[in-house]
Amino acid sequence: MTKIELSNVSKTFASRDRSAGSVHAARALSVTIESGEFFTFVGPSGCGKSTALNLIAGLETASDGEIRFNGSDVTKSAPKERDVAMVFQSYALYPHLSVFKNIAFPLELRGVEKQQREKAVDEIAATLGLRTLLKRKPKELSGGQRQRVALARALIRRPKVFLMDEPLSNLDARLRLEMRSEIRRIFLEEKITTIYVTHDQEEAMVLSDRLAVMRDGSIEQCGTPLETYNDPQSQFVAEFIGSPPVNILPGESAAKLFPKLAARMSSLSSNINAAIRPTKVSVIDPSESKVCDDSAYANLRLLEMTGEACWGHLEFEDQLLRARIPAELSIREGASVRLKCDPADFMFFSSETGARNRAA
Ligand code: ADP
Ligand code: MG
């Protein structure tokens, strides 16, 4: 079991474009990943997720700061000394070797005897549903099966730490869901400290014990999936976590659209954005709207049916927002509708800095 600590870890690259100066791919990252935890770095492309993972793996050397495994400083250690296993987006199997040999390869390198190798491959192949495929070559496998072989090869040597960089990105949507559950299941069985990288917030939410939302080389917020969803510390985190994405309205528009909200906002400064999750806004049945003065009228521009839910794209004074449309209402695109919500469900962010404003 391995606990990993990053203290003020930074990485600066000389820019590929010389005129642009240096790139701060990681800025003073400080985080403790507990032993046996599933931890994820999540954020948009280019925010420094892979850099963070490569620093932990030892594939990159920190420009500054310290990395510790179970208390001992590994900042300058080679990847081999850290005993980490890594799985990437492209699964780089040996094409000329069978699935069995691909999985057994790390043990062969270590000089593990044949009988022990066979036993270990058999066990891990059973866990990952690969037993019937052991004689095949990688080209005879589907994308999901290949990724499973890559996972097996990484896990077979029982590493101290398991690192994965966007391992599901090359799979189609359905397989991604399957493999996602598989990864969580294996983790629960093996309990190896696992650090995962993805740009997909949903993947991060369902897999992780805790996650760090990254932005421009820094950790913007670190917490459990529910903490980042329910209690985002910045507008960036509020917008990044959750699907469909949170509604953001300039304070003045929000107060006009929802008159009841105005009272709650009166204590706030004027440079404020109001945010509410689409799940927390609903359309009022037009036949009832005469007796209900919850909101001003908004225009229903588009209906989006997903099967489980129906989302309306609404427009109010050039501002767009999403709301849940109850399935029993037959409202058409182009209709003027009123919305209902609980003013307590709004969050506020400074429109200048994006920081959460909790005054209200
Ligand atoms: P992510 O994995 O979140 O997409 P990366 O960690 O790969 O982001 O990259 C973070 C930033 O560092 C990007 O701006 C990227 O262009 C830059 N970068 C990454 N590796 C190098 C490198 N070897 N040389 C120069 N810049 C790099
Ligand atoms: Mg990356």
mmCIF file of C-alpha atoms and ligand atoms in Angstrom:
data_model
loop_
_atom_site.group_PDB
_atom_site.id
_atom_site.type_symbol
_atom_site.label_atom_id
_atom_site.label_comp_id
_atom_site.label_asym_id
_atom_site.label_seq_id
_atom_site.Cartn_x
_atom_site.Cartn_y
_atom_site.Cartn_z
ATOM 1 C CA MET A 1 0.000 0.000 0.000
ATOM 2 C CA THR A 2 1.460 3.332 -1.010
ATOM 3 C CA LYS A 3 0.622 6.863 0.012
ATOM 4 C CA ILE A 4 1.764 9.552 -2.417
ATOM 5 C CA GLU A 5 2.457 13.145 -1.471
ATOM 6 C CA LEU A 6 3.107 16.029 -3.822
ATOM 7 C CA SER A 7 4.402 19.239 -2.247
ATOM 8 C CA ASN A 8 4.560 22.301 -4.460
ATOM 9 C CA VAL A 9 5.478 20.246 -7.509
ATOM 10 C CA SER A 10 6.031 22.318 -10.646
ATOM 11 C CA LYS A 11 7.095 21.487 -14.163
ATOM 12 C CA THR A 12 8.217 24.047 -16.708
ATOM 13 C CA PHE A 13 8.891 23.098 -20.317
ATOM 14 C CA ALA A 14 10.859 25.184 -22.755
ATOM 15 C CA SER A 15 8.213 26.119 -25.304
ATOM 16 C CA ARG A 16 8.181 24.311 -28.643
ATOM 17 C CA ASP A 17 7.612 27.749 -30.133
ATOM 18 C CA ARG A 18 10.660 29.685 -28.949
ATOM 19 C CA SER A 19 9.036 33.110 -29.086
ATOM 20 C CA ALA A 20 6.297 32.028 -26.684
ATOM 21 C CA GLY A 21 8.546 31.597 -23.611
ATOM 22 C CA SER A 22 8.244 28.617 -21.281
ATOM 23 C CA VAL A 23 5.167 26.489 -20.577
ATOM 24 C CA HIS A 24 4.102 26.020 -16.964
ATOM 25 C CA ALA A 25 2.569 22.575 -17.354
ATOM 26 C CA ALA A 26 2.300 22.010 -13.578
ATOM 27 C CA ARG A 27 2.138 24.830 -11.040
ATOM 28 C CA ALA A 28 2.845 24.151 -7.386
ATOM 29 C CA LEU A 29 0.761 20.970 -7.178
ATOM 30 C CA SER A 30 0.182 19.975 -3.560
ATOM 31 C CA VAL A 31 -1.944 16.938 -2.870
ATOM 32 C CA THR A 32 -1.869 13.767 -0.763
ATOM 33 C CA ILE A 33 -3.155 10.585 -2.358
ATOM 34 C CA GLU A 34 -3.987 8.109 0.372
ATOM 35 C CA SER A 35 -2.876 4.519 0.330
ATOM 36 C CA GLY A 36 -5.413 2.374 -1.523
ATOM 37 C CA GLU A 37 -7.245 5.362 -2.934
ATOM 38 C CA PHE A 38 -8.597 5.819 -6.473
ATOM 39 C CA PHE A 39 -7.607 9.374 -7.332
ATOM 40 C CA THR A 40 -8.255 11.203 -10.613
ATOM 41 C CA PHE A 41 -6.786 14.264 -12.291
ATOM 42 C CA VAL A 42 -9.547 15.671 -14.496
ATOM 43 C CA GLY A 43 -9.688 18.785 -16.643
ATOM 44 C CA PRO A 44 -9.762 20.069 -20.218
ATOM 45 C CA SER A 45 -7.097 19.176 -22.756
ATOM 46 C CA GLY A 46 -3.732 20.822 -22.077
ATOM 47 C CA CYS A 47 -4.393 21.567 -18.381
ATOM 48 C CA GLY A 48 -1.453 19.444 -17.212
ATOM 49 C CA LYS A 49 -3.041 16.094 -16.279
ATOM 50 C CA SER A 50 -0.534 13.923 -18.135
ATOM 51 C CA THR A 51 2.321 16.039 -16.825
ATOM 52 C CA ALA A 52 1.116 15.461 -13.247
ATOM 53 C CA LEU A 53 0.915 11.705 -13.869
ATOM 54 C CA ASN A 54 4.302 11.559 -15.611
ATOM 55 C CA LEU A 55 5.875 13.389 -12.684
ATOM 56 C CA ILE A 56 4.456 10.777 -10.302
ATOM 57 C CA ALA A 57 5.641 7.966 -12.598
ATOM 58 C CA GLY A 58 9.108 9.480 -12.907
ATOM 59 C CA LEU A 59 8.819 9.854 -16.687
ATOM 60 C CA GLU A 60 9.276 13.609 -16.170
ATOM 61 C CA THR A 61 11.457 15.272 -13.541
ATOM 62 C CA ALA A 62 9.984 18.050 -11.439
ATOM 63 C CA SER A 63 11.426 21.540 -11.941
ATOM 64 C CA ASP A 64 10.570 22.281 -8.347
ATOM 65 C CA GLY A 65 8.919 20.685 -5.313
ATOM 66 C CA GLU A 66 8.971 17.228 -3.797
ATOM 67 C CA ILE A 67 7.265 13.885 -4.404
ATOM 68 C CA ARG A 68 7.140 11.279 -1.628
ATOM 69 C CA PHE A 69 6.040 7.633 -1.682
ATOM 70 C CA ASN A 70 5.220 6.427 1.838
ATOM 71 C CA GLY A 71 7.236 9.289 3.241
ATOM 72 C CA SER A 72 10.419 8.739 1.258
ATOM 73 C CA ASP A 73 11.561 11.262 -1.296
ATOM 74 C CA VAL A 74 11.357 9.884 -4.861
ATOM 75 C CA THR A 75 11.533 13.241 -6.642
ATOM 76 C CA LYS A 76 14.716 12.235 -8.469
ATOM 77 C CA SER A 77 14.171 8.455 -8.614
ATOM 78 C CA ALA A 78 13.863 6.580 -11.904
ATOM 79 C CA PRO A 79 10.473 5.046 -12.797
ATOM 80 C CA LYS A 80 11.832 1.553 -12.086
ATOM 81 C CA GLU A 81 12.735 2.435 -8.508
ATOM 82 C CA ARG A 82 9.212 3.747 -7.889
ATOM 83 C CA ASP A 83 7.537 0.438 -8.865
ATOM 84 C CA VAL A 84 4.646 1.998 -10.746
ATOM 85 C CA ALA A 85 2.704 0.436 -13.622
ATOM 86 C CA MET A 86 1.238 2.639 -16.286
ATOM 87 C CA VAL A 87 -1.501 2.179 -18.882
ATOM 88 C CA PHE A 88 -1.883 4.719 -21.684
ATOM 89 C CA GLN A 89 -4.541 5.614 -24.206
ATOM 90 C CA SER A 90 -2.688 3.709 -26.930
ATOM 91 C CA TYR A 91 -2.144 0.257 -25.550
ATOM 92 C CA ALA A 92 1.157 -0.627 -27.270
ATOM 93 C CA LEU A 93 0.954 -4.429 -27.169
ATOM 94 C CA TYR A 94 3.669 -6.518 -28.846
ATOM 95 C CA PRO A 95 1.975 -7.463 -32.132
ATOM 96 C CA HIS A 96 4.012 -10.626 -32.744
ATOM 97 C CA LEU A 97 3.384 -12.069 -29.259
ATOM 98 C CA SER A 98 0.276 -13.951 -28.120
ATOM 99 C CA VAL A 99 -2.016 -12.483 -25.486
ATOM 100 C CA PHE A 100 -0.456 -14.904 -22.975
ATOM 101 C CA LYS A 101 3.067 -13.724 -23.773
ATOM 102 C CA ASN A 102 2.051 -10.085 -23.769
ATOM 103 C CA ILE A 103 0.600 -10.435 -20.274
ATOM 104 C CA ALA A 104 3.485 -12.564 -18.992
ATOM 105 C CA PHE A 105 6.133 -10.238 -20.400
ATOM 106 C CA PRO A 106 6.813 -8.161 -17.237
ATOM 107 C CA LEU A 107 7.264 -11.385 -15.238
ATOM 108 C CA GLU A 108 9.613 -12.828 -17.838
ATOM 109 C CA LEU A 109 11.700 -9.661 -17.618
ATOM 110 C CA ARG A 110 11.955 -10.213 -13.894
ATOM 111 C CA GLY A 111 13.039 -13.815 -14.354
ATOM 112 C CA VAL A 112 9.956 -15.348 -12.733
ATOM 113 C CA GLU A 113 9.818 -19.136 -13.356
ATOM 114 C CA LYS A 114 7.545 -20.586 -16.011
ATOM 115 C CA GLN A 115 5.148 -22.345 -13.656
ATOM 116 C CA GLN A 116 4.631 -19.268 -11.529
ATOM 117 C CA ARG A 117 4.201 -17.156 -14.663
ATOM 118 C CA GLU A 118 1.474 -19.441 -15.943
ATOM 119 C CA LYS A 119 -0.355 -19.334 -12.652
ATOM 120 C CA ALA A 120 -0.196 -15.534 -12.476
ATOM 121 C CA VAL A 121 -1.400 -15.121 -16.080
ATOM 122 C CA ASP A 122 -4.228 -17.555 -15.453
ATOM 123 C CA GLU A 123 -5.382 -15.590 -12.404
ATOM 124 C CA ILE A 124 -5.298 -12.161 -13.964
ATOM 125 C CA ALA A 125 -6.845 -13.498 -17.213
ATOM 126 C CA ALA A 126 -9.734 -14.868 -15.167
ATOM 127 C CA THR A 127 -10.258 -11.512 -13.441
ATOM 128 C CA LEU A 128 -10.328 -9.695 -16.775
ATOM 129 C CA GLY A 129 -12.279 -12.285 -18.777
ATOM 130 C CA LEU A 130 -9.344 -13.080 -21.085
ATOM 131 C CA ARG A 131 -8.926 -16.816 -20.495
ATOM 132 C CA THR A 132 -10.330 -17.861 -23.856
ATOM 133 C CA LEU A 133 -8.193 -15.360 -25.742
ATOM 134 C CA LEU A 134 -4.739 -16.255 -24.450
ATOM 135 C CA LYS A 135 -3.534 -17.856 -27.703
ATOM 136 C CA ARG A 136 -4.596 -14.998 -29.962
ATOM 137 C CA LYS A 137 -2.431 -12.221 -31.355
ATOM 138 C CA PRO A 138 -3.367 -8.580 -30.617
ATOM 139 C CA LYS A 139 -4.620 -8.035 -34.177
ATOM 140 C CA GLU A 140 -7.259 -10.723 -33.592
ATOM 141 C CA LEU A 141 -8.770 -8.771 -30.687
ATOM 142 C CA SER A 142 -11.327 -5.967 -30.449
ATOM 143 C CA GLY A 143 -10.310 -2.580 -29.002
ATOM 144 C CA GLY A 144 -11.840 -3.416 -25.643
ATOM 145 C CA GLN A 145 -10.095 -6.781 -25.475
ATOM 146 C CA ARG A 146 -6.750 -5.178 -26.323
ATOM 147 C CA GLN A 147 -7.211 -2.607 -23.599
ATOM 148 C CA ARG A 148 -8.004 -5.429 -21.196
ATOM 149 C CA VAL A 149 -4.749 -7.166 -22.147
ATOM 150 C CA ALA A 150 -2.882 -3.912 -21.474
ATOM 151 C CA LEU A 151 -4.538 -3.681 -18.040
ATOM 152 C CA ALA A 152 -3.650 -7.306 -17.311
ATOM 153 C CA ARG A 153 -0.025 -6.725 -18.305
ATOM 154 C CA ALA A 154 0.180 -3.709 -16.014
ATOM 155 C CA LEU A 155 -1.489 -5.453 -13.073
ATOM 156 C CA ILE A 156 0.296 -8.798 -13.241
ATOM 157 C CA ARG A 157 3.368 -7.547 -11.476
ATOM 158 C CA ARG A 158 1.382 -6.198 -8.528
ATOM 159 C CA PRO A 159 2.801 -2.698 -8.721
ATOM 160 C CA LYS A 160 2.815 -0.378 -5.711
ATOM 161 C CA VAL A 161 0.986 2.233 -7.731
ATOM 162 C CA PHE A 162 -1.209 1.901 -10.789
ATOM 163 C CA LEU A 163 -1.288 4.879 -13.160
ATOM 164 C CA MET A 164 -3.679 5.285 -16.069
ATOM 165 C CA ASP A 165 -3.661 8.068 -18.641
ATOM 166 C CA GLU A 166 -6.953 8.290 -20.575
ATOM 167 C CA PRO A 167 -7.029 4.497 -20.979
ATOM 168 C CA LEU A 168 -10.549 4.435 -22.424
ATOM 169 C CA SER A 169 -10.353 7.299 -24.900
ATOM 170 C CA ASN A 170 -9.909 5.060 -27.941
ATOM 171 C CA LEU A 171 -12.947 2.908 -27.229
ATOM 172 C CA ASP A 172 -16.473 3.463 -28.485
ATOM 173 C CA ALA A 173 -19.056 4.825 -26.065
ATOM 174 C CA ARG A 174 -20.569 1.514 -25.025
ATOM 175 C CA LEU A 175 -17.268 -0.231 -24.428
ATOM 176 C CA ARG A 176 -16.093 2.754 -22.471
ATOM 177 C CA LEU A 177 -18.935 2.275 -20.021
ATOM 178 C CA GLU A 178 -18.195 -1.442 -19.708
ATOM 179 C CA MET A 179 -14.468 -0.952 -19.197
ATOM 180 C CA ARG A 180 -15.129 1.820 -16.722
ATOM 181 C CA SER A 181 -17.022 -0.584 -14.456
ATOM 182 C CA GLU A 182 -14.307 -3.170 -15.034
ATOM 183 C CA ILE A 183 -11.600 -0.766 -13.893
ATOM 184 C CA ARG A 184 -13.506 0.102 -10.736
ATOM 185 C CA ARG A 185 -14.179 -3.587 -10.036
ATOM 186 C CA ILE A 186 -10.507 -4.524 -10.440
ATOM 187 C CA PHE A 187 -9.551 -1.634 -8.193
ATOM 188 C CA LEU A 188 -11.946 -2.814 -5.480
ATOM 189 C CA GLU A 189 -10.430 -6.292 -5.698
ATOM 190 C CA GLU A 190 -6.767 -5.284 -5.794
ATOM 191 C CA LYS A 191 -6.864 -2.124 -3.674
ATOM 192 C CA ILE A 192 -3.700 -0.788 -5.315
ATOM 193 C CA THR A 193 -3.310 2.999 -5.040
ATOM 194 C CA THR A 194 -4.572 4.133 -8.443
ATOM 195 C CA ILE A 195 -4.134 7.472 -10.150
ATOM 196 C CA TYR A 196 -6.237 8.077 -13.200
ATOM 197 C CA VAL A 197 -6.246 10.830 -15.809
ATOM 198 C CA THR A 198 -9.233 11.774 -17.947
ATOM 199 C CA HIS A 199 -10.804 14.793 -19.617
ATOM 200 C CA ASP A 200 -14.220 13.159 -19.135
ATOM 201 C CA GLN A 201 -15.855 14.483 -15.984
ATOM 202 C CA GLU A 202 -18.421 11.689 -15.858
ATOM 203 C CA GLU A 203 -15.691 9.052 -15.958
ATOM 204 C CA ALA A 204 -13.885 10.885 -13.158
ATOM 205 C CA MET A 205 -17.078 11.106 -11.089
ATOM 206 C CA VAL A 206 -18.029 7.438 -11.290
ATOM 207 C CA LEU A 207 -14.550 5.985 -10.839
ATOM 208 C CA SER A 208 -12.897 8.098 -8.192
ATOM 209 C CA ASP A 209 -12.797 8.184 -4.423
ATOM 210 C CA ARG A 210 -11.464 11.718 -4.826
ATOM 211 C CA LEU A 211 -10.539 13.873 -7.773
ATOM 212 C CA ALA A 212 -8.602 17.023 -8.561
ATOM 213 C CA VAL A 213 -10.049 19.400 -11.150
ATOM 214 C CA MET A 214 -7.099 20.957 -12.995
ATOM 215 C CA ARG A 215 -6.926 24.195 -14.904
ATOM 216 C CA ASP A 216 -3.923 25.715 -16.611
ATOM 217 C CA GLY A 217 -1.377 23.652 -14.654
ATOM 218 C CA SER A 218 -2.976 24.185 -11.226
ATOM 219 C CA ILE A 219 -5.351 22.187 -9.055
ATOM 220 C CA GLU A 220 -8.518 24.254 -8.981
ATOM 221 C CA GLN A 221 -10.347 22.033 -6.474
ATOM 222 C CA CYS A 222 -9.724 18.694 -4.853
ATOM 223 C CA GLY A 223 -12.419 16.614 -3.165
ATOM 224 C CA THR A 224 -14.874 13.742 -3.482
ATOM 225 C CA PRO A 225 -16.949 13.698 -6.676
ATOM 226 C CA LEU A 226 -20.012 14.872 -4.752
ATOM 227 C CA GLU A 227 -18.133 17.716 -3.070
ATOM 228 C CA THR A 228 -17.019 19.084 -6.424
ATOM 229 C CA TYR A 229 -20.543 18.706 -7.810
ATOM 230 C CA ASN A 230 -22.497 20.074 -4.853
ATOM 231 C CA ASP A 231 -20.033 22.597 -3.574
ATOM 232 C CA PRO A 232 -17.812 23.946 -6.364
ATOM 233 C CA GLN A 233 -15.380 26.584 -5.177
ATOM 234 C CA SER A 234 -15.238 28.335 -8.540
ATOM 235 C CA GLN A 235 -17.332 28.874 -11.635
ATOM 236 C CA PHE A 236 -14.780 26.841 -13.591
ATOM 237 C CA VAL A 237 -15.408 23.756 -11.426
ATOM 238 C CA ALA A 238 -19.181 24.336 -11.463
ATOM 239 C CA GLU A 239 -19.121 24.437 -15.270
ATOM 240 C CA PHE A 240 -16.713 21.533 -15.707
ATOM 241 C CA ILE A 241 -18.437 19.017 -13.404
ATOM 242 C CA GLY A 242 -21.982 17.898 -14.203
ATOM 243 C CA SER A 243 -23.896 17.017 -17.338
ATOM 244 C CA PRO A 244 -25.871 18.717 -18.777
ATOM 245 C CA PRO A 245 -23.690 21.630 -17.676
ATOM 246 C CA VAL A 246 -24.743 24.105 -15.017
ATOM 247 C CA ASN A 247 -26.700 27.210 -16.140
ATOM 248 C CA ILE A 248 -24.796 30.472 -15.729
ATOM 249 C CA LEU A 249 -26.674 33.773 -15.902
ATOM 250 C CA PRO A 250 -25.451 37.311 -15.220
ATOM 251 C CA GLY A 251 -26.879 38.345 -11.840
ATOM 252 C CA GLU A 252 -29.234 40.995 -13.269
ATOM 253 C CA SER A 253 -30.784 38.577 -15.795
ATOM 254 C CA ALA A 254 -31.237 35.899 -13.132
ATOM 255 C CA ALA A 255 -33.002 38.353 -10.819
ATOM 256 C CA LYS A 256 -35.352 39.440 -13.618
ATOM 257 C CA LEU A 257 -36.103 35.885 -14.670
ATOM 258 C CA PHE A 258 -36.679 34.722 -11.099
ATOM 259 C CA PRO A 259 -38.074 37.630 -9.079
ATOM 260 C CA LYS A 260 -37.953 35.528 -5.909
ATOM 261 C CA LEU A 261 -34.195 35.305 -6.299
ATOM 262 C CA ALA A 262 -33.765 39.070 -6.216
ATOM 263 C CA ALA A 263 -34.217 39.167 -2.424
ATOM 264 C CA ARG A 264 -31.490 36.588 -1.921
ATOM 265 C CA MET A 265 -29.178 38.521 -4.210
ATOM 266 C CA SER A 266 -29.719 41.933 -2.667
ATOM 267 C CA SER A 267 -26.808 41.422 -0.263
ATOM 268 C CA LEU A 268 -24.395 40.574 -3.083
ATOM 269 C CA SER A 269 -22.132 42.859 -5.061
ATOM 270 C CA SER A 270 -23.219 43.672 -8.596
ATOM 271 C CA ASN A 271 -20.470 41.794 -10.437
ATOM 272 C CA ILE A 272 -21.934 38.410 -9.957
ATOM 273 C CA ASN A 273 -23.005 35.371 -11.958
ATOM 274 C CA ALA A 274 -25.836 33.166 -10.756
ATOM 275 C CA ALA A 275 -25.591 29.416 -11.411
ATOM 276 C CA ILE A 276 -28.157 26.645 -11.129
ATOM 277 C CA ARG A 277 -28.077 23.006 -12.256
ATOM 278 C CA PRO A 278 -30.549 22.185 -15.071
ATOM 279 C CA THR A 279 -31.950 19.401 -12.855
ATOM 280 C CA LYS A 280 -33.069 22.108 -10.406
ATOM 281 C CA VAL A 281 -35.088 24.160 -12.922
ATOM 282 C CA SER A 282 -38.356 22.944 -14.315
ATOM 283 C CA VAL A 283 -40.974 24.260 -16.704
ATOM 284 C CA ILE A 284 -44.419 25.065 -15.318
ATOM 285 C CA ASP A 285 -47.448 23.550 -17.000
ATOM 286 C CA PRO A 286 -48.735 26.430 -19.199
ATOM 287 C CA SER A 287 -52.313 25.772 -18.068
ATOM 288 C CA GLU A 288 -51.247 26.584 -14.497
ATOM 289 C CA SER A 289 -49.033 29.534 -15.236
ATOM 290 C CA LYS A 290 -51.788 32.109 -14.651
ATOM 291 C CA VAL A 291 -51.915 31.254 -10.982
ATOM 292 C CA CYS A 292 -48.192 31.019 -10.602
ATOM 293 C CA ASP A 293 -45.897 33.982 -10.819
ATOM 294 C CA ASP A 294 -42.623 32.187 -10.196
ATOM 295 C CA SER A 295 -40.757 33.476 -13.191
ATOM 296 C CA ALA A 296 -40.817 35.743 -16.199
ATOM 297 C CA TYR A 297 -41.475 34.182 -19.596
ATOM 298 C CA ALA A 298 -38.669 32.456 -21.455
ATOM 299 C CA ASN A 299 -38.710 31.145 -24.982
ATOM 300 C CA LEU A 300 -38.352 27.430 -25.569
ATOM 301 C CA ARG A 301 -35.863 27.196 -28.443
ATOM 302 C CA LEU A 302 -35.115 23.516 -28.516
ATOM 303 C CA LEU A 303 -36.198 20.226 -26.954
ATOM 304 C CA GLU A 304 -33.619 17.567 -26.269
ATOM 305 C CA MET A 305 -34.958 14.108 -25.529
ATOM 306 C CA THR A 306 -32.520 11.620 -24.005
ATOM 307 C CA GLY A 307 -34.925 8.849 -23.074
ATOM 308 C CA GLU A 308 -34.702 9.271 -19.313
ATOM 309 C CA ALA A 309 -35.160 13.021 -19.386
ATOM 310 C CA CYS A 310 -36.278 15.810 -21.620
ATOM 311 C CA TRP A 311 -34.262 19.024 -21.563
ATOM 312 C CA GLY A 312 -35.482 22.357 -22.827
ATOM 313 C CA HIS A 313 -33.080 24.989 -24.154
ATOM 314 C CA LEU A 314 -34.588 28.297 -23.123
ATOM 315 C CA GLU A 315 -33.790 31.846 -24.036
ATOM 316 C CA PHE A 316 -34.324 34.847 -21.819
ATOM 317 C CA GLU A 317 -32.936 38.255 -22.786
ATOM 318 C CA ASP A 318 -30.215 36.735 -24.969
ATOM 319 C CA GLN A 319 -29.230 34.357 -22.164
ATOM 320 C CA LEU A 320 -29.518 30.603 -22.700
ATOM 321 C CA LEU A 321 -30.380 28.080 -20.027
ATOM 322 C CA ARG A 322 -31.450 24.468 -19.766
ATOM 323 C CA ALA A 323 -34.372 23.192 -17.736
ATOM 324 C CA ARG A 324 -36.098 19.877 -17.180
ATOM 325 C CA ILE A 325 -39.334 19.522 -19.146
ATOM 326 C CA PRO A 326 -41.774 17.171 -17.413
ATOM 327 C CA ALA A 327 -42.563 14.312 -19.785
ATOM 328 C CA GLU A 328 -46.335 14.736 -19.429
ATOM 329 C CA LEU A 329 -46.337 18.294 -20.777
ATOM 330 C CA SER A 330 -46.809 18.623 -24.498
ATOM 331 C CA ILE A 331 -44.919 21.835 -24.999
ATOM 332 C CA ARG A 332 -43.588 22.628 -28.422
ATOM 333 C CA GLU A 333 -40.472 24.453 -29.521
ATOM 334 C CA GLY A 334 -41.223 28.161 -29.877
ATOM 335 C CA ALA A 335 -43.558 28.265 -26.860
ATOM 336 C CA SER A 336 -43.296 30.916 -24.145
ATOM 337 C CA VAL A 337 -42.974 29.210 -20.804
ATOM 338 C CA ARG A 338 -42.432 30.007 -17.160
ATOM 339 C CA LEU A 339 -39.908 28.275 -14.998
ATOM 340 C CA LYS A 340 -39.817 27.200 -11.415
ATOM 341 C CA CYS A 341 -36.915 26.643 -9.106
ATOM 342 C CA ASP A 342 -35.925 27.013 -5.470
ATOM 343 C CA PRO A 343 -33.858 30.196 -4.994
ATOM 344 C CA ALA A 344 -31.825 28.242 -2.405
ATOM 345 C CA ASP A 345 -30.439 26.078 -5.229
ATOM 346 C CA PHE A 346 -28.542 28.972 -6.804
ATOM 347 C CA MET A 347 -24.788 29.392 -6.382
ATOM 348 C CA PHE A 348 -23.026 32.692 -6.995
ATOM 349 C CA PHE A 349 -19.643 33.441 -8.502
ATOM 350 C CA SER A 350 -17.716 36.648 -8.992
ATOM 351 C CA SER A 351 -17.989 37.581 -12.667
ATOM 352 C CA GLU A 352 -14.450 38.987 -12.417
ATOM 353 C CA THR A 353 -12.496 36.217 -10.704
ATOM 354 C CA GLY A 354 -14.888 33.261 -10.928
ATOM 355 C CA ALA A 355 -14.528 32.699 -7.165
ATOM 356 C CA ARG A 356 -17.529 31.424 -5.237
ATOM 357 C CA ASN A 357 -19.487 34.092 -3.380
ATOM 358 C CA ARG A 358 -21.182 32.579 -0.355
ATOM 359 C CA ALA A 359 -22.514 35.794 1.101
ATOM 360 C CA ALA A 360 -26.097 35.044 0.124
HETATM 361 P P1 ADP B 1 -3.187 17.255 -20.610
HETATM 362 O O1 ADP B 1 -2.690 15.867 -20.358
HETATM 363 O O2 ADP B 1 -4.028 17.791 -19.511
HETATM 364 O O3 ADP B 1 -3.879 17.392 -21.935
HETATM 365 P P2 ADP B 1 -0.348 17.918 -20.696
HETATM 366 O O4 ADP B 1 0.116 17.605 -19.325
HETATM 367 O O5 ADP B 1 -0.041 16.934 -21.761
HETATM 368 O O6 ADP B 1 -1.912 18.241 -20.660
HETATM 369 O O7 ADP B 1 0.265 19.315 -21.148
HETATM 370 C C1 ADP B 1 0.196 20.478 -20.362
HETATM 371 C C2 ADP B 1 0.861 21.612 -21.100
HETATM 372 O O8 ADP B 1 2.264 21.371 -21.218
HETATM 373 C C3 ADP B 1 0.356 21.814 -22.520
HETATM 374 O O9 ADP B 1 0.351 23.192 -22.792
HETATM 375 C C4 ADP B 1 1.378 21.097 -23.358
HETATM 376 O O10 ADP B 1 1.458 21.646 -24.644
HETATM 377 C C5 ADP B 1 2.656 21.344 -22.572
HETATM 378 N N1 ADP B 1 3.648 20.259 -22.735
HETATM 379 C C6 ADP B 1 3.483 18.961 -22.358
HETATM 380 N N2 ADP B 1 4.601 18.253 -22.626
HETATM 381 C C7 ADP B 1 5.491 19.113 -23.183
HETATM 382 C C8 ADP B 1 6.840 19.006 -23.651
HETATM 383 N N3 ADP B 1 7.498 17.831 -23.604
HETATM 384 N N4 ADP B 1 7.424 20.124 -24.144
HETATM 385 C C9 ADP B 1 6.780 21.306 -24.171
HETATM 386 N N5 ADP B 1 5.524 21.484 -23.731
HETATM 387 C C10 ADP B 1 4.873 20.417 -23.244
HETATM 388 MG MG MG B 2 -2.886 14.105 -21.562
#
